[in-house]
Amino acid sequence: MKFFIDTANLDQIKEAQDLGILDGVTTNPSLMAKEGITGKKNILDHYKKICDIVDGDVSAEVIATDYKGMINEGKELSSLHKQIVVKVPMIKEGIKATRYFSDNGIRTNVTLVFSPGQALLAAKAGANYVSPFIGRLDDVSTDGLALISEIREIYDNYGFSTEILAASIRHTMHIVDCSKIGADVITTPLKSILDLLKHPLTDIGLENFLKDYKKGN
Ligand code: E4P
């Protein structure tokens, strides 16, 4: 199970990297805008800064929605740094672009995936990662975790090497449940990673150990 952080915030990326558990980063245009990163040059520079902090894959999303535009943008993004994975939307042109990138040695993450059929197409097109958005499904009263299970079953049936990157994670139980189902990667805000640390019995136990140590010294 790989852990990616889902943010464009450099401080949070550093904090997760310093924890020693980080395998990569996912971003999207909304996460960039949240950090006030606007304009093509600033966005490209920001991707380079992220790559300098982490050792693993960094997903950078194309803005174009036509085939040619996606190819040009994807080439530019992937030439920025060897860690860049081009994030492509799950639309017809995106699938065509994913096939092109796969045939030309450019790694991809097919994003905005909400159904098993979409995940099947992404794998057929040679995507390296597929990103099912489980939180957004839960938000509309649809079982996001069930989608992860269905994709796992389909990929295992045929030995697809596309990695299931569970996205739109909202809380720690999403992380635990995705691990049980066998998602290859989870991408999550820093808060959910830090929330995994928490247990009141750990805090009480540590307090008592320290109290008892002091009694004997
Ligand atoms: C993943 O790559 C997406 O950036 C992200 O997980 C979307 O999460 P949200 O539904 O919380 O915006």
GROMACS .gro file of C-alpha atoms and ligand atoms in nm:
model
  229
    1MET     CA    1   0.000   0.000   0.000
    2LYS     CA    2   0.142   0.334  -0.109
    3PHE     CA    3   0.054   0.664   0.062
    4PHE     CA    4   0.023   0.975  -0.153
    5ILE     CA    5  -0.068   1.318  -0.013
    6ASP     CA    6  -0.348   1.502  -0.192
    7THR     CA    7  -0.243   1.866  -0.177
    8ALA     CA    8  -0.035   2.136  -0.341
    9ASN     CA    9   0.063   2.282  -0.002
   10LEU     CA   10   0.443   2.263   0.025
   11ASP     CA   11   0.451   2.272   0.408
   12GLN     CA   12   0.209   1.980   0.432
   13ILE     CA   13   0.402   1.786   0.169
   14LYS     CA   14   0.725   1.844   0.369
   15GLU     CA   15   0.555   1.737   0.691
   16ALA     CA   16   0.433   1.410   0.534
   17GLN     CA   17   0.773   1.350   0.372
   18ASP     CA   18   0.947   1.404   0.709
   19LEU     CA   19   0.719   1.139   0.864
   20GLY     CA   20   0.894   0.889   0.639
   21ILE     CA   21   0.575   0.732   0.505
   22LEU     CA   22   0.519   0.929   0.185
   23ASP     CA   23   0.527   0.763  -0.158
   24GLY     CA   24   0.400   1.047  -0.375
   25VAL     CA   25   0.172   1.346  -0.430
   26THR     CA   26  -0.148   1.411  -0.622
   27THR     CA   27  -0.262   1.759  -0.719
   28ASN     CA   28  -0.546   1.897  -0.927
   29PRO     CA   29  -0.635   2.243  -1.058
   30SER     CA   30  -0.858   2.311  -0.755
   31LEU     CA   31  -0.579   2.221  -0.509
   32MET     CA   32  -0.339   2.451  -0.697
   33ALA     CA   33  -0.591   2.736  -0.688
   34LYS     CA   34  -0.642   2.679  -0.313
   35GLU     CA   35  -0.271   2.755  -0.262
   36GLY     CA   36  -0.301   3.068  -0.479
   37ILE     CA   37  -0.086   2.914  -0.754
   38THR     CA   38  -0.215   3.057  -1.081
   39GLY     CA   39  -0.074   3.111  -1.430
   40LYS     CA   40   0.108   2.846  -1.631
   41LYS     CA   41   0.463   2.941  -1.533
   42ASN     CA   42   0.385   2.948  -1.160
   43ILE     CA   43   0.204   2.616  -1.183
   44LEU     CA   44   0.493   2.447  -1.366
   45ASP     CA   45   0.744   2.592  -1.116
   46HIS     CA   46   0.529   2.465  -0.832
   47TYR     CA   47   0.535   2.109  -0.971
   48LYS     CA   48   0.916   2.127  -0.975
   49LYS     CA   49   0.918   2.241  -0.611
   50ILE     CA   50   0.696   1.947  -0.515
   51CYS     CA   51   0.925   1.703  -0.700
   52ASP     CA   52   1.224   1.843  -0.509
   53ILE     CA   53   1.055   1.760  -0.176
   54VAL     CA   54   0.932   1.404  -0.240
   55ASP     CA   55   1.099   1.095  -0.380
   56GLY     CA   56   0.788   0.943  -0.542
   57ASP     CA   57   0.541   1.011  -0.820
   58VAL     CA   58   0.379   1.354  -0.854
   59SER     CA   59   0.052   1.374  -1.049
   60ALA     CA   60   0.016   1.690  -1.260
   61GLU     CA   61  -0.317   1.741  -1.435
   62VAL     CA   62  -0.370   1.856  -1.793
   63ILE     CA   63  -0.616   2.141  -1.848
   64ALA     CA   64  -0.684   2.071  -2.217
   65THR     CA   65  -0.985   1.854  -2.298
   66ASP     CA   66  -0.903   1.786  -2.666
   67TYR     CA   67  -0.665   1.510  -2.778
   68LYS     CA   68  -0.396   1.734  -2.933
   69GLY     CA   69  -0.403   1.978  -2.644
   70MET     CA   70  -0.368   1.696  -2.390
   71ILE     CA   71  -0.074   1.544  -2.579
   72ASN     CA   72   0.111   1.878  -2.595
   73GLU     CA   73   0.042   1.958  -2.231
   74GLY     CA   74   0.126   1.607  -2.114
   75LYS     CA   75   0.460   1.615  -2.296
   76GLU     CA   76   0.544   1.950  -2.139
   77LEU     CA   77   0.445   1.831  -1.790
   78SER     CA   78   0.637   1.505  -1.812
   79SER     CA   79   0.949   1.682  -1.937
   80LEU     CA   80   0.953   1.893  -1.619
   81HIS     CA   81   1.079   1.609  -1.399
   82LYS     CA   82   1.109   1.230  -1.412
   83GLN     CA   83   0.871   1.198  -1.115
   84ILE     CA   84   0.580   1.363  -1.299
   85VAL     CA   85   0.281   1.144  -1.384
   86VAL     CA   86   0.038   1.309  -1.627
   87LYS     CA   87  -0.314   1.323  -1.488
   88VAL     CA   88  -0.575   1.285  -1.760
   89PRO     CA   89  -0.954   1.322  -1.721
   90MET     CA   90  -1.175   1.018  -1.780
   91ILE     CA   91  -1.328   1.136  -2.107
   92LYS     CA   92  -1.308   0.994  -2.462
   93GLU     CA   93  -1.022   1.222  -2.565
   94GLY     CA   94  -0.850   1.141  -2.235
   95ILE     CA   95  -0.856   0.769  -2.306
   96LYS     CA   96  -0.708   0.829  -2.653
   97ALA     CA   97  -0.439   1.048  -2.497
   98THR     CA   98  -0.368   0.784  -2.231
   99ARG     CA   99  -0.305   0.527  -2.506
  100TYR     CA  100  -0.070   0.772  -2.679
  101PHE     CA  101   0.119   0.844  -2.357
  102SER     CA  102   0.141   0.474  -2.272
  103ASP     CA  103   0.283   0.395  -2.618
  104ASN     CA  104   0.535   0.676  -2.579
  105GLY     CA  105   0.670   0.605  -2.232
  106ILE     CA  106   0.481   0.884  -2.052
  107ARG     CA  107   0.319   0.772  -1.728
  108THR     CA  108  -0.048   0.854  -1.660
  109ASN     CA  109  -0.309   0.876  -1.388
  110VAL     CA  110  -0.667   0.867  -1.522
  111THR     CA  111  -0.873   1.085  -1.291
  112LEU     CA  112  -1.241   1.155  -1.217
  113VAL     CA  113  -1.332   0.785  -1.225
  114PHE     CA  114  -1.673   0.698  -1.082
  115SER     CA  115  -1.761   0.357  -1.234
  116PRO     CA  116  -1.602   0.015  -1.290
  117GLY     CA  117  -1.653   0.051  -1.667
  118GLN     CA  118  -1.448   0.371  -1.669
  119ALA     CA  119  -1.172   0.196  -1.473
  120LEU     CA  120  -1.173  -0.091  -1.724
  121LEU     CA  121  -1.124   0.154  -2.013
  122ALA     CA  122  -0.840   0.330  -1.829
  123ALA     CA  123  -0.660  -0.003  -1.779
  124LYS     CA  124  -0.716  -0.104  -2.143
  125ALA     CA  125  -0.562   0.229  -2.253
  126GLY     CA  126  -0.250   0.150  -2.050
  127ALA     CA  127  -0.292   0.393  -1.758
  128ASN     CA  128  -0.038   0.354  -1.478
  129TYR     CA  129  -0.288   0.470  -1.218
  130VAL     CA  130  -0.666   0.496  -1.207
  131SER     CA  131  -0.824   0.737  -0.957
  132PRO     CA  132  -1.171   0.642  -0.830
  133PHE     CA  133  -1.311   0.931  -0.620
  134ILE     CA  134  -1.473   0.747  -0.331
  135GLY     CA  135  -1.562   1.045  -0.110
  136ARG     CA  136  -1.749   1.220  -0.388
  137LEU     CA  137  -1.951   0.900  -0.446
  138ASP     CA  138  -2.030   0.875  -0.075
  139ASP     CA  139  -2.139   1.241  -0.091
  140VAL     CA  140  -2.418   1.140  -0.332
  141SER     CA  141  -2.529   0.834  -0.134
  142THR     CA  142  -2.336   0.586  -0.348
  143ASP     CA  143  -2.093   0.335  -0.196
  144GLY     CA  144  -1.744   0.454  -0.286
  145LEU     CA  145  -1.573   0.153  -0.129
  146ALA     CA  146  -1.786  -0.084  -0.337
  147LEU     CA  147  -1.633   0.077  -0.646
  148ILE     CA  148  -1.282   0.001  -0.518
  149SER     CA  149  -1.384  -0.366  -0.467
  150GLU     CA  150  -1.531  -0.390  -0.817
  151ILE     CA  151  -1.222  -0.242  -0.980
  152ARG     CA  152  -0.997  -0.474  -0.774
  153GLU     CA  153  -1.197  -0.775  -0.896
  154ILE     CA  154  -1.185  -0.668  -1.261
  155TYR     CA  155  -0.813  -0.588  -1.257
  156ASP     CA  156  -0.730  -0.916  -1.080
  157ASN     CA  157  -0.943  -1.118  -1.326
  158TYR     CA  158  -0.725  -1.005  -1.614
  159GLY     CA  159  -0.396  -0.919  -1.446
  160PHE     CA  160  -0.410  -0.549  -1.539
  161SER     CA  161  -0.104  -0.372  -1.398
  162THR     CA  162  -0.284  -0.034  -1.362
  163GLU     CA  163  -0.262   0.067  -0.995
  164ILE     CA  164  -0.584   0.154  -0.813
  165LEU     CA  165  -0.528   0.495  -0.654
  166ALA     CA  166  -0.816   0.552  -0.412
  167ALA     CA  167  -0.886   0.927  -0.418
  168SER     CA  168  -1.123   1.174  -0.255
  169ILE     CA  169  -1.048   1.018   0.083
  170ARG     CA  170  -1.241   1.183   0.365
  171HIS     CA  171  -1.134   1.003   0.685
  172THR     CA  172  -0.925   0.727   0.839
  173MET     CA  173  -1.180   0.450   0.784
  174HIS     CA  174  -1.162   0.513   0.411
  175ILE     CA  175  -0.787   0.446   0.437
  176VAL     CA  176  -0.829   0.131   0.649
  177ASP     CA  177  -1.111  -0.008   0.431
  178CYS     CA  178  -0.924   0.064   0.107
  179SER     CA  179  -0.622  -0.121   0.250
  180LYS     CA  180  -0.841  -0.421   0.336
  181ILE     CA  181  -0.991  -0.429  -0.014
  182GLY     CA  182  -0.647  -0.406  -0.173
  183ALA     CA  183  -0.627  -0.059  -0.325
  184ASP     CA  184  -0.267  -0.013  -0.440
  185VAL     CA  185  -0.245   0.353  -0.335
  186ILE     CA  186  -0.448   0.596  -0.128
  187THR     CA  187  -0.419   0.968  -0.173
  188THR     CA  188  -0.535   1.173   0.119
  189PRO     CA  189  -0.511   1.513   0.285
  190LEU     CA  190  -0.246   1.530   0.561
  191LYS     CA  191  -0.517   1.539   0.831
  192SER     CA  192  -0.633   1.183   0.762
  193ILE     CA  193  -0.273   1.055   0.770
  194LEU     CA  194  -0.218   1.224   1.109
  195ASP     CA  195  -0.556   1.100   1.236
  196LEU     CA  196  -0.429   0.743   1.183
  197LEU     CA  197  -0.185   0.807   1.469
  198LYS     CA  198  -0.458   0.871   1.723
  199HIS     CA  199  -0.576   0.630   1.994
  200PRO     CA  200  -0.667   0.733   2.350
  201LEU     CA  201  -0.525   0.407   2.491
  202THR     CA  202  -0.187   0.494   2.336
  203ASP     CA  203  -0.193   0.834   2.509
  204ILE     CA  204  -0.307   0.690   2.846
  205GLY     CA  205  -0.054   0.405   2.822
  206LEU     CA  206   0.234   0.641   2.747
  207GLU     CA  207   0.134   0.878   3.027
  208ASN     CA  208   0.134   0.586   3.273
  209PHE     CA  209   0.469   0.449   3.152
  210LEU     CA  210   0.629   0.792   3.200
  211LYS     CA  211   0.466   0.835   3.544
  212ASP     CA  212   0.592   0.490   3.657
  213TYR     CA  213   0.942   0.561   3.524
  214LYS     CA  214   0.955   0.881   3.731
  215LYS     CA  215   0.849   0.690   4.049
  216GLY     CA  216   1.158   0.468   4.021
  217ASN     CA  217   1.401   0.755   3.948
  218E4P     C1  218  -0.732   1.305  -0.648
  218E4P     O1  219  -0.641   1.295  -0.727
  218E4P     C2  220  -0.812   1.425  -0.629
  218E4P     O2  221  -0.727   1.535  -0.633
  218E4P     C3  222  -0.881   1.430  -0.496
  218E4P     O3  223  -0.862   1.312  -0.421
  218E4P     C4  224  -1.020   1.482  -0.498
  218E4P     O4  225  -1.066   1.488  -0.366
  218E4P     P1  226  -1.192   1.575  -0.322
  218E4P     O5  227  -1.314   1.500  -0.362
  218E4P     O6  228  -1.179   1.584  -0.174
  218E4P     O7  229  -1.180   1.707  -0.391
   0.00000   0.00000   0.00000
